[in-house]
Coordinates of C-alpha atoms in Angstrom, one line a residue:
X1 CA 91.9 124.3 92.8
X2 CA 93.9 126.1 95.5
X3 CA 95.5 124.6 98.3
X4 CA 94.9 121.1 99.1
X5 CA 92.5 120.4 102.1
X6 CA 93.0 117.7 105.0
X7 CA 90.4 115.3 103.2
X8 CA 92.4 115.5 100.3
X9 CA 95.8 114.8 102.2
X10 CA 94.1 112.0 104.1
X11 CA 92.8 110.5 100.9
X12 CA 96.3 110.7 99.2
X13 CA 98.1 109.3 102.2
X14 CA 95.6 106.4 102.4
X15 CA 95.8 105.6 98.8
X16 CA 98.8 107.0 97.1
X17 CA 100.8 103.5 96.4
X18 CA 97.4 101.9 95.6
X19 CA 96.6 104.2 93.0
X20 CA 92.8 104.0 94.0
X21 CA 92.3 107.6 95.1
X22 CA 89.0 109.1 96.3
X23 CA 87.4 111.9 94.9
X24 CA 84.9 114.5 95.8
X25 CA 86.9 116.3 98.6
X26 CA 86.3 120.0 98.8
X27 CA 88.0 122.8 100.5
X28 CA 86.0 124.5 103.4
X29 CA 84.9 128.0 102.6
X30 CA 86.6 130.7 103.7
X31 CA 84.3 131.6 106.6
X32 CA 84.4 128.0 107.9
X33 CA 88.2 128.0 107.7
X34 CA 88.5 131.2 109.5
X35 CA 86.1 130.1 112.1
X36 CA 88.6 127.2 113.3
X37 CA 90.4 127.7 116.4
X38 CA 94.1 128.6 115.8
X39 CA 95.6 125.4 116.9
X40 CA 93.3 123.7 114.4
X41 CA 94.0 126.2 111.6
X42 CA 97.6 125.4 112.1
X43 CA 97.5 121.7 112.2
X44 CA 95.6 121.9 109.1
X45 CA 98.0 124.2 107.5
X46 CA 100.7 121.6 108.4
X47 CA 98.8 119.0 107.0
X48 CA 98.1 120.7 103.7
X49 CA 102.0 121.2 103.5
X50 CA 102.7 117.6 104.1
X51 CA 100.2 116.5 101.6
X52 CA 102.1 118.9 99.0
X53 CA 105.3 117.4 100.1
X54 CA 103.7 113.9 99.1
X55 CA 102.4 115.1 95.8
X56 CA 105.8 116.5 94.9
X57 CA 107.2 112.7 95.7
X58 CA 104.1 110.9 94.2
X59 CA 103.2 113.0 91.3
X60 CA 100.9 110.5 89.8
X61 CA 98.6 111.5 92.9
X62 CA 98.0 114.7 91.7
X63 CA 96.9 113.5 88.5
X64 CA 94.9 110.8 90.0
X65 CA 93.0 113.3 92.3
X66 CA 92.5 115.6 89.2
X67 CA 94.7 118.3 91.0
X68 CA 97.3 118.7 88.5
X69 CA 96.4 122.1 87.5
X70 CA 97.5 125.6 88.2
X71 CA 100.7 125.6 90.4
X72 CA 100.8 121.8 90.2
X73 CA 100.4 121.6 86.5
X74 CA 104.1 120.3 86.1
X75 CA 103.2 117.3 88.1
X76 CA 101.0 115.7 85.2
X77 CA 104.1 115.2 83.4
X78 CA 106.1 113.5 86.1
X79 CA 106.4 110.0 87.6
X80 CA 107.6 108.9 91.0
X81 CA 111.3 108.5 91.1
X82 CA 111.9 104.8 91.8
X83 CA 115.7 105.1 92.1
X84 CA 117.7 104.5 95.2
X85 CA 118.1 108.3 95.5
X86 CA 114.5 108.8 94.7
X87 CA 113.7 106.3 97.8
X88 CA 116.1 107.9 100.0
X89 CA 114.4 111.3 99.3
X90 CA 111.0 109.8 100.1
X91 CA 112.5 108.3 103.3
X92 CA 113.9 111.6 104.4
X93 CA 110.9 113.7 103.7
X94 CA 108.8 111.0 105.5
X95 CA 111.1 111.2 108.6
X96 CA 111.0 115.0 108.3
X97 CA 107.4 115.4 108.0
X98 CA 106.7 112.8 110.7
X99 CA 108.9 114.8 113.4
X100 CA 107.1 117.7 112.6
X101 CA 103.4 116.1 112.8
X102 CA 104.5 114.3 115.9
X103 CA 105.1 117.9 117.5
X104 CA 101.7 119.0 117.2
X105 CA 99.6 119.0 120.6
X106 CA 96.7 117.1 119.8
X107 CA 94.7 117.9 123.2
X108 CA 93.4 121.3 122.2
X109 CA 92.3 120.2 118.8
X110 CA 88.8 119.7 117.4
X111 CA 88.3 115.8 117.0
X112 CA 88.2 115.9 113.3
X113 CA 91.4 117.5 113.3
X114 CA 92.9 115.3 115.8
X115 CA 91.8 112.6 114.0
X116 CA 93.5 113.9 110.8
X117 CA 96.6 114.3 112.9
X118 CA 96.5 110.8 114.3
X119 CA 95.9 109.1 110.7
X120 CA 98.9 111.1 109.4
X121 CA 101.0 110.0 112.3
X122 CA 100.0 106.5 112.1
X123 CA 100.6 106.1 108.2
X124 CA 103.9 108.0 108.4
X125 CA 105.3 105.9 111.5
X126 CA 104.5 102.8 109.6
X127 CA 106.0 104.0 106.2
X128 CA 109.0 105.4 108.3
X129 CA 109.7 102.0 109.7
X130 CA 109.4 100.2 106.3
X131 CA 111.7 102.8 104.8
X132 CA 114.5 102.1 106.9
X133 CA 114.7 98.7 105.8
X134 CA 117.3 98.0 103.0
X135 CA 114.7 96.3 100.9
X136 CA 111.3 96.4 99.7
X137 CA 108.5 98.3 98.1
X138 CA 107.1 100.6 101.0
X139 CA 104.1 102.7 100.5
X140 CA 103.3 105.8 102.3
X141 CA 99.8 105.1 103.7
X142 CA 99.0 102.5 101.2
X143 CA 97.8 98.8 101.3
X144 CA 100.7 97.2 99.8
X145 CA 104.1 97.1 101.8
X146 CA 105.9 94.2 100.6
X147 CA 109.6 93.0 101.1
X148 CA 110.0 92.4 97.3
X149 CA 109.7 95.2 94.8
X150 CA 108.5 93.0 91.9
X151 CA 105.8 90.3 92.6
X152 CA 103.3 88.7 90.1
X153 CA 100.6 91.3 91.3
X154 CA 102.7 94.2 92.7
X155 CA 105.0 96.7 91.5
X156 CA 105.7 99.6 89.1
X157 CA 105.6 97.5 86.3
X158 CA 101.8 96.9 86.7
X159 CA 101.3 100.5 88.4
X160 CA 102.6 102.7 85.7
X161 CA 100.9 101.0 82.8
X162 CA 97.6 100.9 84.7
X163 CA 98.2 104.7 85.7
X164 CA 98.9 105.6 82.1
X165 CA 95.8 103.8 80.7
X166 CA 93.2 105.1 83.1
X167 CA 94.6 108.7 84.1

């Protein structure tokens, strides 16, 4: 599988922390993507790049999506860095990518592209706000932001064994 498309990016952004990924997203044909207006093609290319950044930070996502092949094959042997340094790296990348996606002028975009940009803006704004706190388990686009790293039904101690068992 080649580049990640915007549907896969949205699926990843909305489910990476919950590990309940969606499947079946396909890349548009080359004739469909070449017919896009330039502004849309540029915005979608940026969203693809942001999705790849997220896959590098949350490599389990590539395995769960079934795209840990080819240039992403190394991701299948990695887990998210949950150390303080890893969390700082995630926060930095989210802030950087949020700045880039906020710079996109959405008025000329097609509705579907504008919606994709807005979803990423919303998810990354919420994650950036949460990651600015000095505590908690903050997800990027996920459902389970919590002020506690370990809770009876939330945390890496549950997520990693479930992931390893199912994927």
